mmCIF file of C-alpha atoms in Angstrom:
data_model
loop_
_atom_site.group_PDB
_atom_site.id
_atom_site.type_symbol
_atom_site.label_atom_id
_atom_site.label_comp_id
_atom_site.label_asym_id
_atom_site.label_seq_id
_atom_site.Cartn_x
_atom_site.Cartn_y
_atom_site.Cartn_z
ATOM 1 C CA UNK P 1 -14.837 -20.546 11.267
ATOM 2 C CA UNK P 2 -15.047 -17.621 13.917
ATOM 3 C CA UNK P 3 -13.280 -14.593 13.658
ATOM 4 C CA UNK P 4 -10.440 -13.601 15.548
ATOM 5 C CA UNK P 5 -11.746 -10.245 15.671
ATOM 6 C CA UNK P 6 -14.034 -9.707 18.258
ATOM 7 C CA UNK P 7 -16.918 -6.927 18.618
ATOM 8 C CA UNK P 8 -14.374 -4.945 20.691
ATOM 9 C CA UNK P 9 -11.913 -4.767 18.954
ATOM 10 C CA UNK P 10 -14.030 -3.602 16.301
ATOM 11 C CA UNK P 11 -14.514 -1.308 18.032
ATOM 12 C CA UNK P 12 -11.045 -0.065 19.864
ATOM 13 C CA UNK P 13 -9.771 0.117 15.916
ATOM 14 C CA UNK P 14 -12.029 2.699 15.247
ATOM 15 C CA UNK P 15 -12.103 4.722 18.719
ATOM 16 C CA UNK P 16 -8.096 4.551 17.892
ATOM 17 C CA UNK P 17 -8.210 5.925 15.221
ATOM 18 C CA UNK P 18 -11.278 7.871 15.196
ATOM 19 C CA UNK P 19 -9.825 9.891 18.368
ATOM 20 C CA UNK P 20 -6.195 10.200 16.504
ATOM 21 C CA UNK P 21 -8.044 11.531 13.455
ATOM 22 C CA UNK P 22 -8.454 15.204 15.748
ATOM 23 C CA UNK P 23 -5.627 14.871 18.011
ATOM 24 C CA UNK P 24 -2.995 14.584 14.794
ATOM 25 C CA UNK P 25 -2.819 17.117 11.902
ATOM 26 C CA UNK P 26 -0.229 14.704 9.663
ATOM 27 C CA UNK P 27 -1.316 12.092 8.063
ATOM 28 C CA UNK P 28 1.121 9.250 9.139
ATOM 29 C CA UNK P 29 0.242 10.436 13.239
ATOM 30 C CA UNK P 30 -2.963 10.193 12.179
ATOM 31 C CA UNK P 31 -3.140 6.295 10.995
ATOM 32 C CA UNK P 32 -0.839 5.334 14.355
ATOM 33 C CA UNK P 33 2.800 5.583 13.415
ATOM 34 C CA UNK P 34 5.436 8.244 15.298
ATOM 35 C CA UNK P 35 6.546 9.966 11.957
ATOM 36 C CA UNK P 36 6.548 9.566 8.057
ATOM 37 C CA UNK P 37 10.320 8.595 8.186
ATOM 38 C CA UNK P 38 9.572 5.671 10.653
ATOM 39 C CA UNK P 39 6.857 4.719 8.384
ATOM 40 C CA UNK P 40 8.661 5.616 5.289
ATOM 41 C CA UNK P 41 11.605 2.430 6.363
ATOM 42 C CA UNK P 42 8.379 0.012 6.425
ATOM 43 C CA UNK P 43 7.325 0.742 2.884
ATOM 44 C CA UNK P 44 10.836 0.970 1.656
ATOM 45 C CA UNK P 45 11.107 -2.341 3.060
ATOM 46 C CA UNK P 46 7.874 -3.304 1.516
ATOM 47 C CA UNK P 47 9.062 -2.050 -1.665
ATOM 48 C CA UNK P 48 11.264 -5.029 -1.601
ATOM 49 C CA UNK P 49 9.196 -7.707 -2.408
ATOM 50 C CA UNK P 50 9.200 -7.075 -6.375
ATOM 51 C CA UNK P 51 10.278 -5.239 -9.091
ATOM 52 C CA UNK P 52 6.580 -2.872 -8.205
ATOM 53 C CA UNK P 53 6.941 -0.533 -11.107
ATOM 54 C CA UNK P 54 3.908 -0.807 -13.682
ATOM 55 C CA UNK P 55 2.488 -3.870 -11.781
ATOM 56 C CA UNK P 56 -0.830 -4.050 -10.410
ATOM 57 C CA UNK P 57 -0.604 -3.274 -6.117
ATOM 58 C CA UNK P 58 -3.520 -4.129 -3.503
ATOM 59 C CA UNK P 59 -2.521 -1.535 -0.617
ATOM 60 C CA UNK P 60 -4.582 -4.087 1.982
ATOM 61 C CA UNK P 61 -4.956 -1.766 5.091
ATOM 62 C CA UNK P 62 -4.688 1.484 3.427
ATOM 63 C CA UNK P 63 -5.285 4.141 6.271
ATOM 64 C CA UNK P 64 -5.364 7.665 4.712
ATOM 65 C CA UNK P 65 -3.341 6.264 1.968
ATOM 66 C CA UNK P 66 0.206 7.270 2.935
ATOM 67 C CA UNK P 67 1.627 4.232 0.830
ATOM 68 C CA UNK P 68 0.330 5.970 -2.340
ATOM 69 C CA UNK P 69 1.197 8.527 -1.908
ATOM 70 C CA UNK P 70 4.857 6.979 -1.190
ATOM 71 C CA UNK P 71 4.799 5.450 -3.999
ATOM 72 C CA UNK P 72 4.013 8.034 -6.790
ATOM 73 C CA UNK P 73 6.623 10.617 -4.712
ATOM 74 C CA UNK P 74 9.318 7.462 -5.590
ATOM 75 C CA UNK P 75 8.315 8.245 -9.270
ATOM 76 C CA UNK P 76 6.130 4.520 -9.245
ATOM 77 C CA UNK P 77 3.555 3.813 -12.384
ATOM 78 C CA UNK P 78 0.725 1.609 -12.012
ATOM 79 C CA UNK P 79 -2.207 0.254 -11.027
ATOM 80 C CA UNK P 80 -3.149 0.599 -7.396
ATOM 81 C CA UNK P 81 -6.207 0.429 -4.864
ATOM 82 C CA UNK P 82 -6.459 0.616 -1.782
ATOM 83 C CA UNK P 83 -8.767 -1.305 0.598
ATOM 84 C CA UNK P 84 -9.587 -0.319 4.678
ATOM 85 C CA UNK P 85 -12.290 -1.854 6.953
ATOM 86 C CA UNK P 86 -12.310 1.557 7.920
ATOM 87 C CA UNK P 87 -14.838 4.147 6.190
ATOM 88 C CA UNK P 88 -13.345 7.080 7.946
ATOM 89 C CA UNK P 89 -10.012 5.886 6.214
ATOM 90 C CA UNK P 90 -11.364 5.411 3.143
ATOM 91 C CA UNK P 91 -12.875 8.999 2.809
ATOM 92 C CA UNK P 92 -10.048 10.376 4.287
ATOM 93 C CA UNK P 93 -7.963 8.728 1.330
ATOM 94 C CA UNK P 94 -9.899 9.522 -1.225
ATOM 95 C CA UNK P 95 -10.180 13.550 -0.451
ATOM 96 C CA UNK P 96 -6.254 13.026 -0.137
ATOM 97 C CA UNK P 97 -6.140 11.580 -3.463
ATOM 98 C CA UNK P 98 -9.094 11.726 -5.357
ATOM 99 C CA UNK P 99 -9.901 10.098 -8.197
ATOM 100 C CA UNK P 100 -7.570 7.167 -6.502
ATOM 101 C CA UNK P 101 -9.284 3.222 -5.752
ATOM 102 C CA UNK P 102 -9.686 3.228 -2.526
ATOM 103 C CA UNK P 103 -12.530 1.036 -1.374
ATOM 104 C CA UNK P 104 -14.109 0.269 2.346
ATOM 105 C CA UNK P 105 -14.556 -3.235 2.483
ATOM 106 C CA UNK P 106 -14.217 -5.890 5.735
ATOM 107 C CA UNK P 107 -11.682 -7.959 3.340
ATOM 108 C CA UNK P 108 -12.488 -11.951 6.333
ATOM 109 C CA UNK P 109 -16.208 -11.694 5.461
ATOM 110 C CA UNK P 110 -16.133 -10.309 1.616
ATOM 111 C CA UNK P 111 -13.100 -10.765 0.205
ATOM 112 C CA UNK P 112 -13.109 -9.521 -3.980
ATOM 113 C CA UNK P 113 -12.612 -11.183 -7.354
ATOM 114 C CA UNK P 114 -10.512 -9.552 -8.602
ATOM 115 C CA UNK P 115 -6.144 -9.815 -8.660
ATOM 116 C CA UNK P 116 -3.318 -8.060 -8.452
ATOM 117 C CA UNK P 117 0.872 -8.436 -9.255
ATOM 118 C CA UNK P 118 1.263 -7.334 -6.115
ATOM 119 C CA UNK P 119 -0.760 -7.046 -2.324
ATOM 120 C CA UNK P 120 1.537 -4.333 0.438
ATOM 121 C CA UNK P 121 -0.038 -4.807 3.762
ATOM 122 C CA UNK P 122 1.442 -2.948 6.231
ATOM 123 C CA UNK P 123 0.627 -1.883 10.460
ATOM 124 C CA UNK P 124 -2.465 -4.095 9.685
ATOM 125 C CA UNK P 125 -1.466 -6.478 12.806
ATOM 126 C CA UNK P 126 0.143 -4.138 15.275
ATOM 127 C CA UNK P 127 -2.932 -4.216 16.713
ATOM 128 C CA UNK P 128 -3.762 -6.238 20.216
ATOM 129 C CA UNK P 129 -6.997 -8.392 19.881
ATOM 130 C CA UNK P 130 -8.596 -11.010 20.765
ATOM 131 C CA UNK P 131 -6.711 -14.277 18.695
ATOM 132 C CA UNK P 132 -3.530 -12.259 16.661
ATOM 133 C CA UNK P 133 -2.144 -14.980 15.263
ATOM 134 C CA UNK P 134 -5.628 -16.407 13.661
ATOM 135 C CA UNK P 135 -6.399 -13.082 12.637
ATOM 136 C CA UNK P 136 -3.184 -13.107 10.599
ATOM 137 C CA UNK P 137 -2.970 -16.681 9.440
ATOM 138 C CA UNK P 138 -7.634 -15.839 8.065
ATOM 139 C CA UNK P 139 -6.055 -12.363 6.879
ATOM 140 C CA UNK P 140 -3.029 -13.650 5.101
ATOM 141 C CA UNK P 141 -4.761 -16.974 3.537
ATOM 142 C CA UNK P 142 -7.701 -15.036 2.124
ATOM 143 C CA UNK P 143 -5.271 -12.609 0.402
ATOM 144 C CA UNK P 144 -2.075 -14.563 -0.832
ATOM 145 C CA UNK P 145 -4.597 -16.077 -3.707
ATOM 146 C CA UNK P 146 -5.340 -12.018 -5.027
ATOM 147 C CA UNK P 147 -1.254 -11.843 -4.890
ATOM 148 C CA UNK P 148 -0.390 -13.511 -8.515
ATOM 149 C CA UNK P 149 3.369 -12.563 -8.185
ATOM 150 C CA UNK P 150 4.357 -12.216 -3.968
ATOM 151 C CA UNK P 151 2.566 -10.936 -0.599
ATOM 152 C CA UNK P 152 4.876 -8.505 1.337
ATOM 153 C CA UNK P 153 3.347 -8.026 5.063
ATOM 154 C CA UNK P 154 5.414 -6.424 8.225
ATOM 155 C CA UNK P 155 4.722 -7.434 11.899
ATOM 156 C CA UNK P 156 6.301 -5.406 15.144
ATOM 157 C CA UNK P 157 9.013 -7.745 16.488
ATOM 158 C CA UNK P 158 9.655 -9.366 20.548
ATOM 159 C CA UNK P 159 13.255 -8.952 19.595
ATOM 160 C CA UNK P 160 13.210 -5.163 19.611
ATOM 161 C CA UNK P 161 13.940 -5.618 23.253
ATOM 162 C CA UNK P 162 10.716 -3.766 24.666
ATOM 163 C CA UNK P 163 6.566 -3.913 24.218
ATOM 164 C CA UNK P 164 3.538 -1.090 24.389
ATOM 165 C CA UNK P 165 1.144 -3.454 26.176
ATOM 166 C CA UNK P 166 -1.607 -2.229 23.334
ATOM 167 C CA UNK P 167 0.292 -3.850 20.407
ATOM 168 C CA UNK P 168 1.461 -7.620 19.488
ATOM 169 C CA UNK P 169 4.598 -8.906 18.597
ATOM 170 C CA UNK P 170 5.954 -11.409 17.261
ATOM 171 C CA UNK P 171 8.080 -14.444 17.960
ATOM 172 C CA UNK P 172 9.919 -13.803 14.812
ATOM 173 C CA UNK P 173 10.806 -17.821 14.995
ATOM 174 C CA UNK P 174 7.097 -18.370 16.100
ATOM 175 C CA UNK P 175 5.844 -16.219 12.735
ATOM 176 C CA UNK P 176 8.631 -18.453 10.034
ATOM 177 C CA UNK P 177 7.373 -21.195 11.014
ATOM 178 C CA UNK P 178 3.808 -19.741 10.204
ATOM 179 C CA UNK P 179 4.999 -18.094 6.888
ATOM 180 C CA UNK P 180 6.843 -21.335 5.099
ATOM 181 C CA UNK P 181 3.798 -23.476 6.115
ATOM 182 C CA UNK P 182 1.645 -20.607 4.624
ATOM 183 C CA UNK P 183 3.850 -20.170 0.970
ATOM 184 C CA UNK P 184 4.164 -23.571 1.094
ATOM 185 C CA UNK P 185 8.327 -23.068 1.553
ATOM 186 C CA UNK P 186 8.847 -19.765 -0.957
ATOM 187 C CA UNK P 187 9.169 -16.602 1.034
ATOM 188 C CA UNK P 188 12.209 -14.182 2.597
ATOM 189 C CA UNK P 189 11.817 -12.707 5.380
ATOM 190 C CA UNK P 190 13.263 -9.110 6.060
ATOM 191 C CA UNK P 191 14.619 -7.688 9.462
ATOM 192 C CA UNK P 192 17.474 -4.102 10.402
ATOM 193 C CA UNK P 193 15.353 -1.818 8.929
ATOM 194 C CA UNK P 194 14.067 -0.466 12.287
ATOM 195 C CA UNK P 195 14.807 -2.550 15.892
ATOM 196 C CA UNK P 196 10.958 -3.230 16.059
ATOM 197 C CA UNK P 197 10.029 -4.363 12.750
ATOM 198 C CA UNK P 198 10.107 -7.467 10.832
ATOM 199 C CA UNK P 199 9.050 -7.882 7.003
ATOM 200 C CA UNK P 200 7.787 -11.001 5.388
ATOM 201 C CA UNK P 201 7.612 -11.522 1.355
ATOM 202 C CA UNK P 202 5.539 -15.142 0.048
ATOM 203 C CA UNK P 203 5.356 -16.246 -3.478
ATOM 204 C CA UNK P 204 3.514 -18.497 -5.272
#
């Protein structure tokens, strides 16, 4: 199976975050969000996948560990692991939260053997790459078996009415058709928290 990410996609991702790491001071801006409120509304939507108290959580595409900070700010207790494809992100997350499990890993090339109760994916599928639907599908199908209770991920939605040419916006109808297949019908779609965003819950 060919990679949905080209060499230039990977280079662009690295360059995008490398530049932002110098341009911005706040972690939410460094990882590409307009504001902390914008970021945290997405986090809150992802948390709706289930009761996360005392659960094992994998934060895939963890960036600088912002989701971990948000969870702890809500009083969450449990086992957390953050994975990101970019070493600069993992290093930054470790610096912000010493002692927390952050790991650099390319999931498609080297999937982990460990399992978690829930897997949360925030913003990973927003960048426009060679084949966005293949990237989403290959990633979800690789990572869904690692979630013993549920998987939550989000995507930008065409229903917003505006688009950024550098970002990927999913057609909600197409997305739901694919999610229905990936989850064998056991899923939920969440909208309304932001006009440009859509969150998906998948269950076994």
